[in-house]
Amino acid sequence: MTVSILKNYIAGEFVSGCREFRNINPVTGEIVNLVCEADQELVSQAVVAAKQALKGPWGKFSVQQRAALLHKVADGIEARFDEFVAAEMADTGKSLQQASSIDIPRGAANFRVFADMVKTASSNCFHSDTEDGKGALNYSLPRPLGVVAVIAPWNLPLLLLTWKLAPALAAGNCIVAKPSEETPSTATLLAEVMHEAGVPAGVFNLVHGYGPNSAGEFLTSHPQIDAITFTGESRTGSAIMRAAAEHVKPLSFELGGKNAAVIFADADLDDAVAGTARSVFTNGGQVCLCTERVYVQREIFETFVDKLKAKAEQLKIGWPKESDTDMGPLISAEHKNKVLSYYRLAREEGATFITGGGVPEFGDQRDQGAWVEPTIITGLPETSRCIKEEIFGPICHITPFDTEEEAISLANDSRYGLAAAIWTRDISRGHRVAKAMDAGMVWVNTWYLRDLRTPFGGVKMSGIGREGGQHSLNFYAEPSNICIKL
Ligand code: NAD
Ligand code: 6OD
């Protein structure tokens, strides 16, 4: 069997000739493809190509022209939809259902949303109508930042890469993007689509590789990068911040979470159970918004635990291509070991395992893959590392509470503050508790329901800044104020 080689895309050309690393399918542990790792020299070439492209025709593109090109990129993704779905599934092991209904459609939609939004974006204008502004017309012009380094994670590879690329390009920047080393395939297909769509050479560049001492670090520490947008672990964010400090780069960070769900006794129980199961187990718990801490009002605690257990045990863990598969493997053997280390820790600390806690056995090649069981635990003290640290797997801990104040205090007792979900039939309580949550995003009686115009991001160690709609455009284009004396 010949294994394909994924290349870097620099200055409008696919570039090889570098050291190769293996991209592994976590379903079976087999090789998907080989990937060219960009060294420091190649990363530099990509940055220089992007700098030059800013001075070329791209710099003169009207907003209308940029928007039209982004729609062409979306058309290109949709035209090769099945290839994108297959590539995302091979890299991640995620189910056909998820890749074809969430990941790849959102990859295209991100381009369309920002193409349309940038055309109607407005800027400030002040016309001589205050004491201090008398005799002047002030208006602000949004300017692209320049060359933006885009660093993406592996859990929603195309979705999260394009969530940054689309607004950055819409705002007129040039890009050097690095996908996760675990998920290089859809990013490479996207480079082909950009090429076919006629994105001018150097406007979009793609480099492959790892983080430390590889393409990620070479890119984020490059002196000619003008801004960095990063999604990934909080501690990687700290490393990137240190690298960026030297040249004082603007940063946009979407980082980790340890999200809480709070279920009140007055909630619609079946909705709360179904929604919580979705929020814990979607994508094998590998979504930054996934719930890992569940707080349930004491009078319904036992019933809720029993019902969530039943839901977890109904999940079909299977071949990603089968249409009724609910959950695939984790991303890698390394991540499986990390998640299993938390299952072990929970056991050592005396947790009660309501369900799961092990590794499924299939009796076929999947036994070489990165599978773990969906797991529910109870009985740990809130100080446990299992409750404090992000695990990023299909596991939650459930704790009972008595009062609203206690629930708020438990949910907020975290270094993270990305998302929270509240389940109640009392609408006033819903508003009150949502306001009290230390989280960038709060869902009431639902989870991960998205309107792409809304602010997306976290507080505390979960991030810096907001993405989504105008918030993204505000990061990727800084206004210059023009003051005209009348
Ligand atoms: P990660 O931080 O390990 O890697 C993310 C990216 O950063 C990869 O491309 C990696 O190669 C690169 N990288 C690693 N070290 C680097 C360095 N020193 N310099 C430059 N680049 C470096 O994260 P991951 O494991 O890919 O993703 C999972 C994490 O991402 C979880 O913590 C999850 O919560 C978080 N996440 C957050 C959001 C959000 O919107 N808040 C979304 C998705 C994932
Ligand atoms: O849906 C989105 O726009 C988004 N940024 C999701 C992030 C999920 C984190 O894993």
XYZ file of C-alpha atoms and ligand atoms in Angstrom:
540
model
C 0.000 0.000 0.000
C 1.387 3.435 -0.881
C 1.008 6.052 1.771
C 0.429 9.625 0.628
C 2.631 12.481 1.790
C 1.116 15.734 2.959
C 3.151 18.787 2.000
C 3.441 22.308 3.274
C 1.842 25.050 1.177
C 4.018 28.121 0.829
C 3.781 31.025 -1.623
C 1.191 29.169 -3.684
C 3.198 25.931 -4.008
C 3.176 22.571 -2.295
C 6.630 22.098 -0.816
C 8.227 18.808 0.210
C 11.766 17.691 0.924
C 11.503 17.853 4.677
C 11.573 15.361 7.524
C 8.409 13.283 7.629
C 6.272 12.183 10.552
C 3.454 9.659 10.689
C -0.203 10.569 11.039
C -2.006 7.736 12.840
C -5.671 6.710 12.662
C -6.803 6.340 16.295
C -9.480 3.798 15.371
C -6.929 1.066 14.602
C -3.468 2.577 15.096
C -2.774 2.366 11.339
C -0.931 5.035 9.357
C -3.169 7.527 7.534
C -0.385 9.396 5.747
C 3.102 10.851 6.166
C 3.466 14.554 6.850
C 6.305 16.925 5.900
C 7.435 18.746 9.045
C 8.343 22.365 8.319
C 11.724 23.350 9.749
C 12.693 26.871 10.804
C 13.747 27.790 7.270
C 10.425 26.721 5.732
C 8.432 28.525 8.398
C 10.458 31.652 7.668
C 9.784 31.279 3.944
C 6.067 31.060 4.710
C 6.149 34.217 6.834
C 8.120 36.114 4.174
C 5.693 34.918 1.468
C 2.781 36.196 3.560
C 4.510 39.569 4.134
C 5.104 39.953 0.408
C 1.538 38.999 -0.452
C 0.294 41.884 1.696
C 2.043 44.252 -0.727
C 0.675 42.484 -3.832
C -2.812 42.528 -5.396
C -4.382 41.161 -2.172
C -3.630 44.468 -0.423
C -5.806 46.216 -3.036
C -8.717 43.741 -2.992
C -11.982 45.469 -2.122
C -14.102 44.030 0.677
C -16.469 42.816 -2.045
C -13.649 40.933 -3.812
C -12.431 39.333 -0.580
C -15.961 38.255 0.277
C -16.476 36.742 -3.186
C -13.234 34.768 -2.846
C -14.256 33.425 0.573
C -17.547 32.218 -0.909
C -15.519 30.426 -3.604
C -13.498 28.703 -0.885
C -16.746 27.604 0.786
C -17.976 26.326 -2.617
C -14.711 24.383 -2.946
C -15.149 22.702 0.436
C -18.718 21.769 -0.415
C -17.684 20.420 -3.833
C -15.212 18.059 -2.121
C -17.430 17.418 0.893
C -16.995 13.614 0.953
C -13.201 13.894 0.743
C -13.171 16.329 3.660
C -15.444 14.076 5.713
C -13.292 11.006 5.017
C -10.076 12.886 5.843
C -11.464 14.258 9.131
C -12.689 10.803 10.116
C -9.359 9.156 9.293
C -7.353 11.662 11.354
C -9.654 11.792 14.384
C -11.808 8.637 14.382
C -14.890 10.818 14.820
C -18.187 9.414 13.598
C -19.515 9.904 10.095
C -22.580 11.458 11.656
C -20.535 14.115 13.439
C -18.053 14.844 10.668
C -20.782 15.187 8.057
C -23.286 17.135 10.145
C -21.012 19.388 12.218
C -17.327 19.573 11.341
C -17.299 19.910 7.567
C -20.525 21.921 7.106
C -19.214 24.428 9.690
C -15.885 24.534 7.821
C -17.732 25.908 4.786
C -20.223 27.978 6.791
C -17.429 29.839 8.609
C -16.263 31.274 5.255
C -19.781 32.253 4.222
C -20.667 33.906 7.535
C -17.584 36.114 7.633
C -17.729 36.873 3.890
C -21.211 38.270 4.396
C -20.477 39.952 7.692
C -17.433 41.906 6.558
C -19.480 43.573 3.806
C -21.844 45.145 6.304
C -19.341 45.917 9.077
C -19.569 49.553 10.088
C -17.029 51.917 11.587
C -17.314 54.911 13.881
C -17.795 58.445 12.615
C -17.995 61.545 14.866
C -19.063 64.772 13.262
C -18.136 67.896 15.159
C -21.024 67.535 17.573
C -19.405 67.653 21.019
C -17.422 70.350 22.823
C -14.140 68.425 22.552
C -14.736 67.249 18.965
C -15.824 70.642 17.674
C -14.472 71.611 14.266
C -13.450 68.084 13.309
C -14.702 65.037 11.460
C -13.342 61.831 12.998
C -13.760 58.448 11.409
C -12.055 55.121 11.899
C -10.687 52.839 9.205
C -10.279 49.136 9.960
C -6.816 47.936 8.918
C -5.637 44.348 8.716
C -3.022 43.407 11.296
C -0.667 42.013 8.637
C 0.589 38.429 8.884
C -1.447 36.352 11.315
C -0.160 33.068 12.745
C -3.076 30.655 13.155
C -2.454 27.667 15.440
C -5.242 25.099 15.697
C -5.972 22.013 17.820
C -7.065 18.500 16.825
C -10.552 18.122 18.273
C -12.572 19.985 15.613
C -9.779 20.404 13.084
C -11.382 22.074 10.054
C -14.084 23.826 12.083
C -11.644 25.545 14.430
C -9.021 26.319 11.776
C -11.573 27.998 9.496
C -13.213 29.759 12.468
C -9.973 31.809 12.568
C -8.958 31.821 8.903
C -12.252 33.104 7.552
C -12.463 36.328 9.616
C -8.700 36.904 9.325
C -8.892 36.727 5.515
C -12.167 38.663 5.426
C -10.369 41.471 7.260
C -7.566 41.465 4.664
C -4.739 39.711 6.512
C -2.286 37.148 5.156
C -1.938 33.872 7.013
C 0.545 31.262 8.078
C -1.497 28.422 9.578
C -0.349 25.373 11.497
C -2.866 22.588 12.129
C -2.300 20.091 14.905
C 0.255 17.392 14.140
C -2.553 14.919 14.930
C -4.899 16.275 12.233
C -3.039 17.592 9.181
C -5.312 16.189 6.446
C -8.281 18.556 6.113
C -5.958 21.571 6.418
C -3.990 20.242 3.441
C -7.192 19.701 1.462
C -8.147 23.256 2.362
C -4.838 24.510 0.894
C -5.781 22.746 -2.362
C -9.211 24.388 -2.265
C -7.658 27.838 -1.648
C -5.324 27.240 -4.589
C -8.174 26.143 -6.884
C -10.323 29.089 -5.752
C -7.593 31.510 -6.853
C -6.460 32.829 -3.485
C -3.339 34.799 -4.498
C 0.007 33.125 -3.752
C 1.274 33.875 -0.239
C -2.083 35.007 1.168
C -2.662 31.600 2.757
C 0.316 29.459 3.777
C 0.249 26.165 5.624
C 3.072 24.663 7.670
C 2.958 21.259 9.315
C 4.667 20.123 12.474
C 4.607 19.893 16.234
C 4.645 22.658 18.857
C 7.860 22.983 20.892
C 11.062 23.154 18.848
C 9.041 22.618 15.673
C 6.777 24.557 13.305
C 4.520 25.846 16.123
C 7.293 27.467 18.125
C 9.178 28.653 15.003
C 6.007 30.394 13.873
C 4.884 31.995 17.133
C 8.388 33.289 17.914
C 8.979 34.646 14.403
C 9.714 38.392 14.579
C 7.748 39.194 11.410
C 4.455 37.723 12.578
C 2.030 40.553 13.423
C -0.508 38.646 15.556
C -1.193 35.171 16.885
C -4.522 33.432 17.191
C -4.409 30.157 19.074
C -6.838 27.484 20.213
C -5.550 24.742 22.463
C -4.474 23.911 25.978
C -4.045 26.668 28.551
C -0.469 25.684 29.267
C 0.389 25.876 25.546
C -1.183 29.333 25.638
C 1.299 30.313 28.371
C 4.231 29.074 26.236
C 2.960 31.017 23.207
C 2.465 34.120 25.339
C 6.094 33.915 26.439
C 7.229 33.542 22.809
C 5.038 36.468 21.734
C 6.194 38.744 24.559
C 9.571 39.381 22.921
C 7.938 41.182 19.968
C 4.728 42.314 21.752
C 2.212 40.538 19.487
C -1.563 40.835 19.818
C -2.985 37.524 20.991
C -6.349 35.826 20.736
C -6.592 32.712 22.889
C -9.310 30.058 23.148
C -8.058 27.684 25.831
C -9.115 24.824 28.068
C -12.176 24.354 30.240
C -13.549 22.381 33.159
C -17.157 23.154 32.454
C -19.982 22.725 34.934
C -23.601 21.729 34.386
C -26.059 22.663 37.146
C -29.294 20.680 37.261
C -32.056 22.019 39.503
C -34.829 19.797 40.861
C -37.397 21.776 38.844
C -35.706 20.970 35.508
C -37.371 18.883 32.828
C -35.511 15.765 33.895
C -35.485 13.937 30.574
C -34.241 17.037 28.730
C -31.599 17.647 31.379
C -30.367 14.052 31.210
C -30.289 13.973 27.397
C -28.609 17.383 27.205
C -26.054 16.496 29.851
C -25.252 13.180 28.150
C -24.655 15.118 24.929
C -22.497 17.676 26.723
C -20.362 15.006 28.403
C -19.912 12.467 25.598
C -20.014 14.379 22.284
C -16.804 13.747 20.323
C -15.663 11.483 23.164
C -15.685 14.472 25.536
C -13.083 16.151 23.345
C -14.830 19.481 22.869
C -13.610 22.421 24.922
C -17.249 23.089 25.890
C -17.888 19.574 27.184
C -19.201 19.177 30.722
C -16.851 17.414 33.148
C -18.484 18.589 36.423
C -22.174 17.966 36.996
C -23.954 19.451 40.036
C -27.419 18.023 40.759
C -29.921 19.201 43.376
C -30.103 16.583 46.110
C -33.773 15.627 45.783
C -33.253 14.370 42.216
C -29.634 13.214 42.591
C -30.214 9.426 42.616
C -32.758 9.541 39.788
C -30.530 11.763 37.663
C -27.490 9.516 38.172
C -29.499 6.414 37.216
C -30.875 8.061 34.091
C -27.493 9.441 32.976
C -25.977 5.983 33.518
C -28.665 4.481 31.280
C -27.918 7.072 28.564
C -24.170 6.434 28.754
C -24.695 2.702 28.483
C -26.913 3.140 25.415
C -24.154 4.942 23.491
C -22.901 2.896 20.595
C -19.115 2.839 20.609
C -18.217 1.583 17.182
C -16.727 1.933 13.732
C -16.974 5.620 12.827
C -18.454 4.776 9.390
C -21.499 3.010 10.834
C -24.391 5.406 10.765
C -25.580 4.592 14.298
C -22.166 5.038 15.965
C -22.311 7.603 18.763
C -18.727 7.629 19.976
C -15.366 6.908 18.383
C -11.923 6.637 19.952
C -9.857 9.380 21.562
C -7.402 11.216 19.340
C -4.253 9.191 20.110
C -2.647 6.520 22.240
C -0.941 9.290 24.212
C -4.250 10.988 24.981
C -5.826 7.642 25.870
C -3.050 7.122 28.434
C -3.704 10.576 29.869
C -7.458 9.948 30.196
C -6.889 6.489 31.687
C -4.489 8.011 34.223
C -7.448 10.083 35.520
C -9.666 6.965 35.623
C -6.934 5.333 37.750
C -6.564 8.386 39.978
C -10.315 8.491 40.559
C -10.231 4.831 41.584
C -7.256 5.430 43.935
C -9.097 8.365 45.509
C -12.136 6.169 46.206
C -14.584 7.379 43.549
C -17.699 5.330 42.884
C -17.773 4.274 39.227
C -21.417 4.486 38.135
C -20.442 3.208 34.702
C -17.303 2.751 32.578
C -13.782 3.295 33.820
C -12.066 0.931 31.410
C -11.257 0.192 27.793
C -13.744 -1.505 25.449
C -12.654 -4.802 23.906
C -13.576 -5.472 20.280
C -11.581 -8.558 19.289
C -10.442 -6.871 16.048
C -7.970 -4.171 14.884
C -9.730 -1.627 17.050
C -7.974 -3.151 20.045
C -4.848 -1.322 18.716
C -6.740 1.979 18.745
C -7.247 4.732 21.323
C -10.600 3.710 22.815
C -11.896 4.288 26.339
C -15.310 3.714 27.894
C -17.758 6.544 28.624
C -17.469 7.002 32.356
C -19.505 8.520 35.184
C -18.114 8.861 38.706
C -19.353 10.214 42.010
C -18.093 10.590 45.562
C -14.855 12.559 45.117
C -14.074 15.663 47.190
C -14.167 18.898 45.180
C -10.420 19.245 45.778
C -9.663 16.131 43.708
C -7.469 16.654 40.629
C -10.197 14.798 38.701
C -12.517 17.716 39.491
C -9.954 20.491 39.159
C -8.044 19.517 35.990
C -9.291 19.314 32.414
C -9.364 15.630 31.392
C -10.757 16.109 27.848
C -12.325 12.663 27.668
C -15.773 11.038 28.000
C -16.031 11.379 31.766
C -17.956 13.429 34.295
C -18.133 13.597 38.066
C -21.551 14.223 39.662
C -21.891 16.061 42.994
C -25.128 16.795 44.891
C -26.022 20.303 46.118
C -28.810 21.760 48.248
C -29.200 25.458 47.478
C -28.830 27.787 44.511
C -26.011 29.658 46.286
C -24.138 26.423 46.882
C -24.530 25.395 43.232
C -23.145 28.737 42.031
C -20.229 28.540 44.407
C -19.366 24.957 43.381
C -19.650 25.711 39.656
C -17.437 28.807 39.955
C -14.739 27.105 42.024
C -12.413 26.530 39.073
C -9.320 28.075 37.489
C -11.184 27.788 34.189
C -14.243 29.706 32.995
C -15.219 28.693 29.494
C -18.814 27.452 29.482
C -21.637 26.366 31.777
C -25.050 24.760 31.329
C -28.030 25.360 33.627
C -31.146 23.199 33.647
C -34.278 24.639 35.298
C -37.922 25.363 34.464
C -37.773 28.573 36.535
C -36.882 31.227 33.980
C -35.983 33.828 36.637
C -33.598 31.371 38.218
C -32.161 30.639 34.770
C -31.313 34.332 34.247
C -30.085 34.797 37.816
C -27.764 31.804 37.848
C -26.519 32.464 34.298
C -25.489 35.977 35.392
C -23.669 34.576 38.418
C -21.599 32.078 36.419
C -17.897 32.847 35.980
C -17.976 31.645 32.390
C -17.713 33.202 28.947
C -20.710 31.242 27.640
C -23.753 29.981 29.523
C -26.465 27.780 28.052
C -29.855 27.487 29.775
C -31.820 24.291 29.050
C -29.535 23.472 26.119
C -25.863 23.018 25.260
C -23.643 24.052 22.331
C -26.455 25.792 20.483
C -24.547 28.225 18.278
C -25.320 31.539 16.668
C -22.041 32.466 14.975
C -22.517 36.191 15.637
C -22.354 35.779 19.414
C -19.195 36.276 21.520
C -17.309 33.017 21.982
C -14.518 32.678 24.544
C -13.601 32.159 28.153
C -12.648 33.935 31.350
C -9.805 33.072 33.767
C -7.500 30.416 32.302
C -9.928 29.662 29.480
C -8.781 32.392 27.184
C -8.160 35.963 26.152
C -10.567 37.853 23.914
C -13.654 36.767 22.048
C -14.269 35.168 18.684
C -17.542 35.193 16.769
C -19.136 37.716 14.426
C -17.930 41.273 14.886
C -15.756 40.169 17.834
C -13.525 38.198 15.448
C -13.377 41.060 12.974
C -12.427 43.438 15.805
C -9.386 41.289 16.567
C -8.231 40.823 12.968
C -8.631 44.497 11.957
C -7.524 47.363 14.159
C -9.048 50.774 13.538
C -6.955 53.800 12.664
C -8.674 57.065 13.503
C -8.628 59.802 10.871
C -9.286 63.339 12.144
C -10.073 66.035 9.543
C -10.189 69.679 10.560
C -13.356 71.182 9.135
P -2.420 21.785 22.333
O -2.276 23.037 23.104
O -1.621 20.613 22.716
O -2.076 22.035 20.792
C -2.758 22.998 20.024
C -1.856 23.465 18.894
O -0.748 24.162 19.447
C -1.281 22.326 18.039
O -1.266 22.749 16.701
C 0.122 22.194 18.593
O 1.044 21.655 17.675
C 0.460 23.644 18.903
N 1.496 23.843 19.905
C 1.796 23.064 20.967
N 2.820 23.610 21.661
C 3.169 24.754 21.028
C 4.157 25.753 21.257
N 4.985 25.703 22.297
N 4.216 26.796 20.392
C 3.376 26.882 19.338
N 2.443 25.959 19.059
C 2.321 24.910 19.901
O -3.976 21.469 22.337
P -4.689 20.192 21.728
O -4.296 19.033 22.570
O -4.454 20.177 20.258
O -6.226 20.551 21.960
C -6.916 20.246 23.132
C -6.958 21.460 24.046
O -7.493 22.551 23.334
C -7.870 21.282 25.238
O -7.258 21.894 26.344
C -9.121 22.054 24.853
O -9.897 22.517 25.924
C -8.536 23.175 24.083
N -9.517 23.739 23.159
C -10.094 24.935 23.466
C -11.057 25.482 22.615
C -11.741 26.795 22.908
O -12.434 27.313 22.029
N -11.589 27.361 24.088
C -11.421 24.800 21.455
C -10.813 23.567 21.187
C -9.854 23.051 22.053
O -18.470 26.344 17.513
C -17.514 27.130 17.575
O -17.484 28.194 16.931
C -16.351 26.813 18.405
N -15.387 27.746 18.437
C -16.285 25.647 19.102
C -15.208 25.278 19.912
C -15.208 24.063 20.471
C -14.128 23.623 21.272
O -13.666 22.499 21.234
